[in-house]
């Protein structure tokens, strides 16, 4: 509990010193026919360039000479623009099959990411489902996993935010803790945000519990609630007009009633390639994931998938 108090004292002090930064929603029609919409970053804009934070493309610098229209009076156009700039969804999937004389296997991996962003509110919904079926000498073993993560950020200014979040994981291979739950509330801080990259850290206080599995009934703490500290890292980097790199890492540590250390971590790393340019509907990706829990999943579970994705 002392560590939790220290975290909130430190972040509370910084929060009290942070000054609000004005962010205005804008829509710019460009001479080439494109429409750029998002939050205007006035501190980085000047008479020659307007810097806009787009929910999908990130930070964009727009030459004022290329702006032909800033009129947003049309209600129909406003409704369309609000929908297009606030909600963005990505779906990625991969399928693999392996066969030889004695062994066969089929893998399915689906990941959905949906985001909503405006001046004050950011909502991120991530869902991943994985299914594996292996047949070895006529014996078939099936396993399924899923991970649902919902994170909400109420933006106090361009740097600070308040963030409640919810994580649920299911793993049919776990004898202890098929189901795992993590509820958190924390303070997010945007460490940096440039034209091509951004990094946000969110320390939180959390409650954690797990249940289900064949051996849950005989495990002492299965179904019990434990309090934890959680730190979440979110990083994205637009390497070029076609490559986008992302990292999301959620690490928690706690103590059980016997004061034993518990730790659990979920890491997602994705490299996307857009054949046309970032923001187009189709892309391919390479994704590396790592899941670990000191009780329910003592050996880290790694996966590397090659995916086809779509954005809308």
C-alpha atoms as a printed R data frame, in Angstrom:
    type eleno elety resid chain resno       x       y       z
1   ATOM     1    CA   UNK     A     1   0.000   0.000   0.000
2   ATOM     2    CA   UNK     A     2   2.941   2.343   0.645
3   ATOM     3    CA   UNK     A     3   4.064   1.943  -2.973
4   ATOM     4    CA   UNK     A     4   0.580   2.850  -4.221
5   ATOM     5    CA   UNK     A     5   0.493   5.974  -2.063
6   ATOM     6    CA   UNK     A     6   3.924   7.061  -3.349
7   ATOM     7    CA   UNK     A     7   2.789   6.634  -6.978
8   ATOM     8    CA   UNK     A     8  -0.260   8.829  -6.447
9   ATOM     9    CA   UNK     A     9   1.649  11.457  -4.469
10  ATOM    10    CA   UNK     A    10   4.230  11.802  -7.264
11  ATOM    11    CA   UNK     A    11   1.687  11.897 -10.096
12  ATOM    12    CA   UNK     A    12  -0.608  14.133  -8.108
13  ATOM    13    CA   UNK     A    13   2.195  16.653  -7.731
14  ATOM    14    CA   UNK     A    14   2.918  16.643 -11.467
15  ATOM    15    CA   UNK     A    15  -0.776  16.814 -12.248
16  ATOM    16    CA   UNK     A    16  -1.153  19.915 -10.134
17  ATOM    17    CA   UNK     A    17   1.648  21.608 -12.078
18  ATOM    18    CA   UNK     A    18   0.367  20.669 -15.546
19  ATOM    19    CA   UNK     A    19  -1.336  23.510 -17.386
20  ATOM    20    CA   UNK     A    20  -4.310  22.884 -19.689
21  ATOM    21    CA   UNK     A    21  -3.513  22.948 -23.404
22  ATOM    22    CA   UNK     A    22  -6.121  24.038 -25.905
23  ATOM    23    CA   UNK     A    23  -7.043  21.473 -28.582
24  ATOM    24    CA   UNK     A    24  -9.543  22.343 -31.319
25  ATOM    25    CA   UNK     A    25 -11.264  19.943 -33.727
26  ATOM    26    CA   UNK     A    26 -10.576  20.996 -37.332
27  ATOM    27    CA   UNK     A    27 -11.408  19.797 -40.847
28  ATOM    28    CA   UNK     A    28  -9.140  20.841 -43.738
29  ATOM    29    CA   UNK     A    29  -9.936  20.205 -47.420
30  ATOM    30    CA   UNK     A    30  -6.716  20.014 -49.419
31  ATOM    31    CA   UNK     A    31  -6.013  20.967 -53.018
32  ATOM    32    CA   UNK     A    32  -5.454  17.300 -53.986
33  ATOM    33    CA   UNK     A    33  -8.970  16.359 -52.808
34  ATOM    34    CA   UNK     A    34  -7.984  14.815 -49.465
35  ATOM    35    CA   UNK     A    35  -9.756  15.780 -46.247
36  ATOM    36    CA   UNK     A    36  -7.709  15.984 -43.041
37  ATOM    37    CA   UNK     A    37  -9.552  16.094 -39.724
38  ATOM    38    CA   UNK     A    38  -8.518  15.823 -36.091
39  ATOM    39    CA   UNK     A    39  -7.235  17.889 -33.201
40  ATOM    40    CA   UNK     A    40  -5.253  21.035 -34.046
41  ATOM    41    CA   UNK     A    41  -2.030  21.245 -32.021
42  ATOM    42    CA   UNK     A    42  -1.788  25.013 -31.808
43  ATOM    43    CA   UNK     A    43   1.525  25.021 -29.906
44  ATOM    44    CA   UNK     A    44   3.300  23.421 -32.903
45  ATOM    45    CA   UNK     A    45   1.369  25.256 -35.637
46  ATOM    46    CA   UNK     A    46   2.419  28.515 -37.269
47  ATOM    47    CA   UNK     A    47   1.538  30.677 -40.279
48  ATOM    48    CA   UNK     A    48   3.032  28.185 -42.756
49  ATOM    49    CA   UNK     A    49   2.038  24.815 -41.277
50  ATOM    50    CA   UNK     A    50  -0.892  23.455 -39.273
51  ATOM    51    CA   UNK     A    51  -0.101  20.425 -37.111
52  ATOM    52    CA   UNK     A    52  -3.074  18.083 -36.671
53  ATOM    53    CA   UNK     A    53  -3.416  14.903 -34.585
54  ATOM    54    CA   UNK     A    54  -5.365  12.449 -36.749
55  ATOM    55    CA   UNK     A    55  -6.854   9.415 -34.907
56  ATOM    56    CA   UNK     A    56  -5.549   6.973 -37.542
57  ATOM    57    CA   UNK     A    57  -2.537   8.638 -39.173
58  ATOM    58    CA   UNK     A    58  -1.135  10.235 -36.031
59  ATOM    59    CA   UNK     A    59   0.563  13.648 -36.196
60  ATOM    60    CA   UNK     A    60   0.281  15.346 -39.611
61  ATOM    61    CA   UNK     A    61   1.872  18.620 -40.712
62  ATOM    62    CA   UNK     A    62  -0.274  20.417 -43.324
63  ATOM    63    CA   UNK     A    63   1.069  23.205 -45.513
64  ATOM    64    CA   UNK     A    64  -1.331  26.158 -45.290
65  ATOM    65    CA   UNK     A    65  -0.940  26.751 -49.047
66  ATOM    66    CA   UNK     A    66  -2.536  23.315 -49.690
67  ATOM    67    CA   UNK     A    67  -5.673  24.101 -47.676
68  ATOM    68    CA   UNK     A    68  -8.514  25.151 -49.973
69  ATOM    69    CA   UNK     A    69 -11.519  24.997 -47.637
70  ATOM    70    CA   UNK     A    70 -12.054  25.097 -43.876
71  ATOM    71    CA   UNK     A    71 -15.846  25.449 -43.966
72  ATOM    72    CA   UNK     A    72 -17.672  22.856 -41.771
73  ATOM    73    CA   UNK     A    73 -21.139  24.417 -41.723
74  ATOM    74    CA   UNK     A    74 -22.852  21.596 -43.667
75  ATOM    75    CA   UNK     A    75 -24.578  19.348 -41.126
76  ATOM    76    CA   UNK     A    76 -24.390  16.333 -43.450
77  ATOM    77    CA   UNK     A    77 -20.667  16.818 -43.957
78  ATOM    78    CA   UNK     A    78 -20.125  17.318 -40.244
79  ATOM    79    CA   UNK     A    79 -21.913  14.065 -39.419
80  ATOM    80    CA   UNK     A    80 -19.790  12.164 -41.917
81  ATOM    81    CA   UNK     A    81 -16.579  13.777 -40.728
82  ATOM    82    CA   UNK     A    82 -17.317  13.097 -37.071
83  ATOM    83    CA   UNK     A    83 -17.858   9.417 -37.805
84  ATOM    84    CA   UNK     A    84 -14.778   9.104 -40.000
85  ATOM    85    CA   UNK     A    85 -12.379  10.855 -37.664
86  ATOM    86    CA   UNK     A    86 -13.620   9.438 -34.361
87  ATOM    87    CA   UNK     A    87 -14.067   5.697 -34.956
88  ATOM    88    CA   UNK     A    88 -11.378   3.509 -36.539
89  ATOM    89    CA   UNK     A    89 -11.310  -0.282 -36.614
90  ATOM    90    CA   UNK     A    90  -8.653  -2.818 -37.626
91  ATOM    91    CA   UNK     A    91  -9.205  -6.547 -38.138
92  ATOM    92    CA   UNK     A    92  -6.264  -8.917 -38.638
93  ATOM    93    CA   UNK     A    93  -6.383 -12.653 -39.232
94  ATOM    94    CA   UNK     A    94  -3.996 -15.507 -39.962
95  ATOM    95    CA   UNK     A    95  -4.582 -19.198 -40.707
96  ATOM    96    CA   UNK     A    96  -1.887 -21.885 -40.764
97  ATOM    97    CA   UNK     A    97  -1.942 -25.648 -41.390
98  ATOM    98    CA   UNK     A    98   0.898 -28.130 -40.891
99  ATOM    99    CA   UNK     A    99   0.933 -31.741 -42.018
100 ATOM   100    CA   UNK     A   100   3.286 -34.726 -42.170
101 ATOM   101    CA   UNK     A   101   2.902 -38.494 -41.889
102 ATOM   102    CA   UNK     A   102   2.291 -38.563 -38.132
103 ATOM   103    CA   UNK     A   103   1.288 -35.009 -37.274
104 ATOM   104    CA   UNK     A   104  -1.161 -32.335 -38.401
105 ATOM   105    CA   UNK     A   105  -2.063 -28.966 -36.973
106 ATOM   106    CA   UNK     A   106  -4.382 -26.028 -37.673
107 ATOM   107    CA   UNK     A   107  -3.980 -22.546 -36.184
108 ATOM   108    CA   UNK     A   108  -6.400 -19.630 -36.321
109 ATOM   109    CA   UNK     A   109  -5.640 -16.145 -35.018
110 ATOM   110    CA   UNK     A   110  -8.015 -13.142 -35.135
111 ATOM   111    CA   UNK     A   111  -7.390  -9.695 -33.668
112 ATOM   112    CA   UNK     A   112  -9.810  -6.750 -33.628
113 ATOM   113    CA   UNK     A   113  -8.887  -3.228 -32.544
114 ATOM   114    CA   UNK     A   114 -11.404  -0.380 -32.418
115 ATOM   115    CA   UNK     A   115 -10.643   3.174 -31.285
116 ATOM   116    CA   UNK     A   116 -12.687   6.284 -30.618
117 ATOM   117    CA   UNK     A   117 -10.898   9.613 -30.198
118 ATOM   118    CA   UNK     A   118 -11.958  13.222 -29.779
119 ATOM   119    CA   UNK     A   119 -10.681  16.197 -27.819
120 ATOM   120    CA   UNK     A   120 -11.570  14.898 -24.351
121 ATOM   121    CA   UNK     A   121 -12.196  11.167 -24.723
122 ATOM   122    CA   UNK     A   122 -10.162   8.235 -26.043
123 ATOM   123    CA   UNK     A   123 -11.598   4.710 -26.009
124 ATOM   124    CA   UNK     A   124  -9.602   1.640 -27.059
125 ATOM   125    CA   UNK     A   125 -11.146  -1.822 -27.472
126 ATOM   126    CA   UNK     A   126  -8.864  -4.754 -28.262
127 ATOM   127    CA   UNK     A   127  -9.954  -8.350 -28.750
128 ATOM   128    CA   UNK     A   128  -7.825 -11.336 -29.738
129 ATOM   129    CA   UNK     A   129  -8.888 -14.943 -30.293
130 ATOM   130    CA   UNK     A   130  -6.499 -17.833 -30.902
131 ATOM   131    CA   UNK     A   131  -7.345 -21.479 -31.581
132 ATOM   132    CA   UNK     A   132  -4.956 -24.380 -32.033
133 ATOM   133    CA   UNK     A   133  -5.724 -27.999 -32.924
134 ATOM   134    CA   UNK     A   134  -2.883 -30.539 -33.013
135 ATOM   135    CA   UNK     A   135  -3.188 -34.201 -34.010
136 ATOM   136    CA   UNK     A   136  -0.235 -36.419 -33.145
137 ATOM   137    CA   UNK     A   137  -0.406 -40.161 -33.900
138 ATOM   138    CA   UNK     A   138  -4.194 -39.977 -34.059
139 ATOM   139    CA   UNK     A   139  -4.687 -38.049 -30.781
140 ATOM   140    CA   UNK     A   140  -6.133 -34.535 -31.143
141 ATOM   141    CA   UNK     A   141  -5.498 -31.750 -28.640
142 ATOM   142    CA   UNK     A   142  -7.414 -28.477 -28.896
143 ATOM   143    CA   UNK     A   143  -6.692 -25.197 -27.150
144 ATOM   144    CA   UNK     A   144  -8.314 -21.783 -27.345
145 ATOM   145    CA   UNK     A   145  -7.302 -18.420 -25.924
146 ATOM   146    CA   UNK     A   146  -8.902 -14.995 -25.920
147 ATOM   147    CA   UNK     A   147  -7.987 -11.591 -24.536
148 ATOM   148    CA   UNK     A   148 -10.360  -8.631 -24.239
149 ATOM   149    CA   UNK     A   149  -9.038  -5.246 -23.180
150 ATOM   150    CA   UNK     A   150 -11.043  -2.028 -22.814
151 ATOM   151    CA   UNK     A   151  -9.213   1.206 -21.928
152 ATOM   152    CA   UNK     A   152 -10.735   4.656 -21.566
153 ATOM   153    CA   UNK     A   153  -8.803   7.934 -21.271
154 ATOM   154    CA   UNK     A   154 -10.369  11.182 -20.141
155 ATOM   155    CA   UNK     A   155  -7.906  13.796 -21.376
156 ATOM   156    CA   UNK     A   156  -7.203  16.609 -18.932
157 ATOM   157    CA   UNK     A   157  -4.841  18.214 -21.465
158 ATOM   158    CA   UNK     A   158  -2.386  17.095 -24.146
159 ATOM   159    CA   UNK     A   159  -0.210  15.254 -21.591
160 ATOM   160    CA   UNK     A   160  -2.340  14.047 -18.673
161 ATOM   161    CA   UNK     A   161  -5.384  11.769 -18.584
162 ATOM   162    CA   UNK     A   162  -7.412   9.665 -16.167
163 ATOM   163    CA   UNK     A   163  -7.764   6.059 -17.289
164 ATOM   164    CA   UNK     A   164  -9.998   3.221 -16.035
165 ATOM   165    CA   UNK     A   165  -9.485  -0.103 -17.819
166 ATOM   166    CA   UNK     A   166 -10.689  -3.710 -17.848
167 ATOM   167    CA   UNK     A   167  -8.845  -6.862 -18.956
168 ATOM   168    CA   UNK     A   168 -10.273 -10.362 -19.337
169 ATOM   169    CA   UNK     A   169  -8.296 -13.394 -20.483
170 ATOM   170    CA   UNK     A   170  -9.374 -16.974 -21.155
171 ATOM   171    CA   UNK     A   171  -7.017 -19.904 -21.698
172 ATOM   172    CA   UNK     A   172  -8.483 -23.411 -21.939
173 ATOM   173    CA   UNK     A   173  -5.027 -24.947 -21.360
174 ATOM   174    CA   UNK     A   174  -4.741 -23.554 -17.810
175 ATOM   175    CA   UNK     A   175  -5.454 -26.088 -15.063
176 ATOM   176    CA   UNK     A   176  -5.574 -23.167 -12.623
177 ATOM   177    CA   UNK     A   177  -7.186 -19.903 -13.687
178 ATOM   178    CA   UNK     A   178  -8.879 -20.472 -17.041
179 ATOM   179    CA   UNK     A   179 -10.432 -17.040 -16.507
180 ATOM   180    CA   UNK     A   180  -8.416 -14.015 -15.401
181 ATOM   181    CA   UNK     A   181  -9.692 -10.519 -14.595
182 ATOM   182    CA   UNK     A   182  -7.893  -7.216 -14.048
183 ATOM   183    CA   UNK     A   183  -9.664  -3.961 -13.129
184 ATOM   184    CA   UNK     A   184  -7.506  -0.818 -13.053
185 ATOM   185    CA   UNK     A   185  -7.697   2.938 -12.648
186 ATOM   186    CA   UNK     A   186  -4.673   5.104 -13.246
187 ATOM   187    CA   UNK     A   187  -3.184   8.351 -14.492
188 ATOM   188    CA   UNK     A   188  -1.858   8.411 -18.051
189 ATOM   189    CA   UNK     A   189   1.025  10.621 -19.109
190 ATOM   190    CA   UNK     A   190   1.989  11.306 -22.736
191 ATOM   191    CA   UNK     A   191   5.786  11.209 -22.458
192 ATOM   192    CA   UNK     A   192   6.283  12.569 -25.971
193 ATOM   193    CA   UNK     A   193   4.282  13.080 -29.153
194 ATOM   194    CA   UNK     A   194   5.985  14.036 -32.407
195 ATOM   195    CA   UNK     A   195   5.037  14.053 -36.074
196 ATOM   196    CA   UNK     A   196   5.868  10.332 -36.366
197 ATOM   197    CA   UNK     A   197   5.779   8.768 -32.892
198 ATOM   198    CA   UNK     A   198   4.238   8.894 -29.442
199 ATOM   199    CA   UNK     A   199   4.749   7.210 -26.075
200 ATOM   200    CA   UNK     A   200   2.239   7.054 -23.212
201 ATOM   201    CA   UNK     A   201   2.759   5.508 -19.756
202 ATOM   202    CA   UNK     A   202  -0.142   4.735 -17.407
203 ATOM   203    CA   UNK     A   203   0.581   3.596 -13.823
204 ATOM   204    CA   UNK     A   204  -2.534   2.244 -12.070
205 ATOM   205    CA   UNK     A   205  -3.851   0.600  -8.961
206 ATOM   206    CA   UNK     A   206  -5.670  -2.634  -9.805
207 ATOM   207    CA   UNK     A   207  -7.663  -5.543  -8.475
208 ATOM   208    CA   UNK     A   208  -6.912  -8.992  -9.879
209 ATOM   209    CA   UNK     A   209  -8.453 -12.434  -9.589
210 ATOM   210    CA   UNK     A   210  -8.631 -15.712 -11.505
211 ATOM   211    CA   UNK     A   211 -10.927 -18.752 -11.452
212 ATOM   212    CA   UNK     A   212 -11.802 -21.874 -13.433
213 ATOM   213    CA   UNK     A   213  -9.719 -24.878 -14.433
214 ATOM   214    CA   UNK     A   214  -9.518 -28.498 -13.270
215 ATOM   215    CA   UNK     A   215  -7.338 -27.721 -10.238
216 ATOM   216    CA   UNK     A   216  -8.916 -24.433  -9.204
217 ATOM   217    CA   UNK     A   217 -10.918 -26.029  -6.367
218 ATOM   218    CA   UNK     A   218  -7.768 -27.309  -4.642
219 ATOM   219    CA   UNK     A   219  -5.714 -24.166  -5.202
220 ATOM   220    CA   UNK     A   220  -5.648 -21.940  -2.133
221 ATOM   221    CA   UNK     A   221  -6.128 -18.562  -3.769
222 ATOM   222    CA   UNK     A   222  -8.143 -19.477  -6.867
223 ATOM   223    CA   UNK     A   223 -11.116 -17.105  -6.906
224 ATOM   224    CA   UNK     A   224  -9.578 -14.738  -4.341
225 ATOM   225    CA   UNK     A   225  -9.137 -11.020  -4.984
226 ATOM   226    CA   UNK     A   226  -5.648  -9.504  -4.874
227 ATOM   227    CA   UNK     A   227  -4.648  -5.849  -5.122
228 ATOM   228    CA   UNK     A   228  -1.938  -4.976  -7.602
229 ATOM   229    CA   UNK     A   229   0.108  -2.197  -9.185
230 ATOM   230    CA   UNK     A   230   0.002  -2.001 -12.979
231 ATOM   231    CA   UNK     A   231   2.064  -0.081 -15.510
232 ATOM   232    CA   UNK     A   232   0.948   0.138 -19.140
233 ATOM   233    CA   UNK     A   233   3.174   1.249 -22.014
234 ATOM   234    CA   UNK     A   234   1.794   2.304 -25.409
235 ATOM   235    CA   UNK     A   235   4.190   3.254 -28.191
236 ATOM   236    CA   UNK     A   236   3.655   3.765 -31.918
237 ATOM   237    CA   UNK     A   237   6.067   4.900 -34.585
238 ATOM   238    CA   UNK     A   238   5.298   5.783 -38.197
239 ATOM   239    CA   UNK     A   239   8.546   4.596 -39.755
240 ATOM   240    CA   UNK     A   240   7.520   5.755 -43.239
241 ATOM   241    CA   UNK     A   241   4.393   6.294 -45.334
242 ATOM   242    CA   UNK     A   242   3.990   2.499 -45.543
243 ATOM   243    CA   UNK     A   243   5.324   1.080 -42.256
244 ATOM   244    CA   UNK     A   244   3.798   1.476 -38.784
245 ATOM   245    CA   UNK     A   245   5.293  -0.043 -35.613
246 ATOM   246    CA   UNK     A   246   3.301  -0.487 -32.369
247 ATOM   247    CA   UNK     A   247   4.009  -1.814 -28.861
248 ATOM   248    CA   UNK     A   248   1.465  -2.346 -26.077
249 ATOM   249    CA   UNK     A   249   2.783  -3.827 -22.819
250 ATOM   250    CA   UNK     A   250   0.694  -4.340 -19.662
251 ATOM   251    CA   UNK     A   251   2.693  -5.442 -16.587
252 ATOM   252    CA   UNK     A   252   1.226  -6.015 -13.098
253 ATOM   253    CA   UNK     A   253   2.725  -7.113  -9.801
254 ATOM   254    CA   UNK     A   254   1.004  -7.986  -6.522
255 ATOM   255    CA   UNK     A   255   1.265  -9.938  -3.268
256 ATOM   256    CA   UNK     A   256  -1.059 -12.728  -2.125
257 ATOM   257    CA   UNK     A   257  -2.271 -13.164   1.461
258 ATOM   258    CA   UNK     A   258   0.945 -15.013   2.347
259 ATOM   259    CA   UNK     A   259   2.969 -12.087   0.954
260 ATOM   260    CA   UNK     A   260   4.198 -14.121  -2.008
261 ATOM   261    CA   UNK     A   261   5.111 -12.116  -5.094
262 ATOM   262    CA   UNK     A   262   2.829 -12.394  -8.109
263 ATOM   263    CA   UNK     A   263   3.511 -10.969 -11.557
264 ATOM   264    CA   UNK     A   264   1.779 -11.103 -14.924
265 ATOM   265    CA   UNK     A   265   2.512  -9.516 -18.272
266 ATOM   266    CA   UNK     A   266   0.905  -9.156 -21.716
267 ATOM   267    CA   UNK     A   267   3.027  -7.857 -24.574
268 ATOM   268    CA   UNK     A   268   1.853  -7.099 -28.137
269 ATOM   269    CA   UNK     A   269   4.288  -5.916 -30.801
270 ATOM   270    CA   UNK     A   270   3.060  -5.265 -34.349
271 ATOM   271    CA   UNK     A   271   4.723  -4.129 -37.567
272 ATOM   272    CA   UNK     A   272   2.214  -3.159 -40.274
273 ATOM   273    CA   UNK     A   273   2.922  -2.699 -43.959
274 ATOM   274    CA   UNK     A   274   0.485  -0.727 -46.144
275 ATOM   275    CA   UNK     A   275   1.107  -1.387 -49.886
276 ATOM   276    CA   UNK     A   276  -0.485   1.957 -50.768
277 ATOM   277    CA   UNK     A   277   0.071   4.203 -47.738
278 ATOM   278    CA   UNK     A   278  -0.826   4.327 -44.044
279 ATOM   279    CA   UNK     A   279  -4.560   4.857 -43.756
280 ATOM   280    CA   UNK     A   280  -5.492   2.680 -46.739
281 ATOM   281    CA   UNK     A   281  -7.939  -0.175 -46.221
282 ATOM   282    CA   UNK     A   282  -5.683  -3.213 -46.704
283 ATOM   283    CA   UNK     A   283  -2.363  -4.067 -45.079
284 ATOM   284    CA   UNK     A   284  -0.212  -6.969 -43.897
285 ATOM   285    CA   UNK     A   285   1.383  -7.302 -40.482
286 ATOM   286    CA   UNK     A   286   3.803  -9.305 -38.376
287 ATOM   287    CA   UNK     A   287   2.729  -9.625 -34.731
288 ATOM   288    CA   UNK     A   288   4.699 -10.954 -31.764
289 ATOM   289    CA   UNK     A   289   2.888 -11.641 -28.474
290 ATOM   290    CA   UNK     A   290   4.025 -12.836 -25.064
291 ATOM   291    CA   UNK     A   291   1.719 -13.859 -22.180
292 ATOM   292    CA   UNK     A   292   2.969 -14.735 -18.703
293 ATOM   293    CA   UNK     A   293   1.469 -15.292 -15.252
294 ATOM   294    CA   UNK     A   294   3.511 -16.521 -12.298
295 ATOM   295    CA   UNK     A   295   0.704 -18.871 -11.138
296 ATOM   296    CA   UNK     A   296  -1.701 -19.686 -13.958
297 ATOM   297    CA   UNK     A   297   0.879 -19.736 -16.783
298 ATOM   298    CA   UNK     A   298   4.337 -20.236 -15.323
299 ATOM   299    CA   UNK     A   299   5.996 -20.694 -18.724
300 ATOM   300    CA   UNK     A   300   5.640 -17.675 -21.030
301 ATOM   301    CA   UNK     A   301   3.458 -18.300 -24.067
302 ATOM   302    CA   UNK     A   302   4.999 -16.776 -27.191
303 ATOM   303    CA   UNK     A   303   3.520 -16.474 -30.670
304 ATOM   304    CA   UNK     A   304   4.620 -14.960 -33.974
305 ATOM   305    CA   UNK     A   305   1.948 -14.517 -36.648
306 ATOM   306    CA   UNK     A   306   1.867 -13.168 -40.181
307 ATOM   307    CA   UNK     A   307  -1.479 -11.509 -40.823
308 ATOM   308    CA   UNK     A   308  -3.688  -9.867 -43.413
309 ATOM   309    CA   UNK     A   309  -5.631  -6.870 -42.110
310 ATOM   310    CA   UNK     A   310  -8.252  -4.365 -43.093
311 ATOM   311    CA   UNK     A   311  -9.113  -0.911 -41.709
312 ATOM   312    CA   UNK     A   312 -12.420   0.925 -41.761
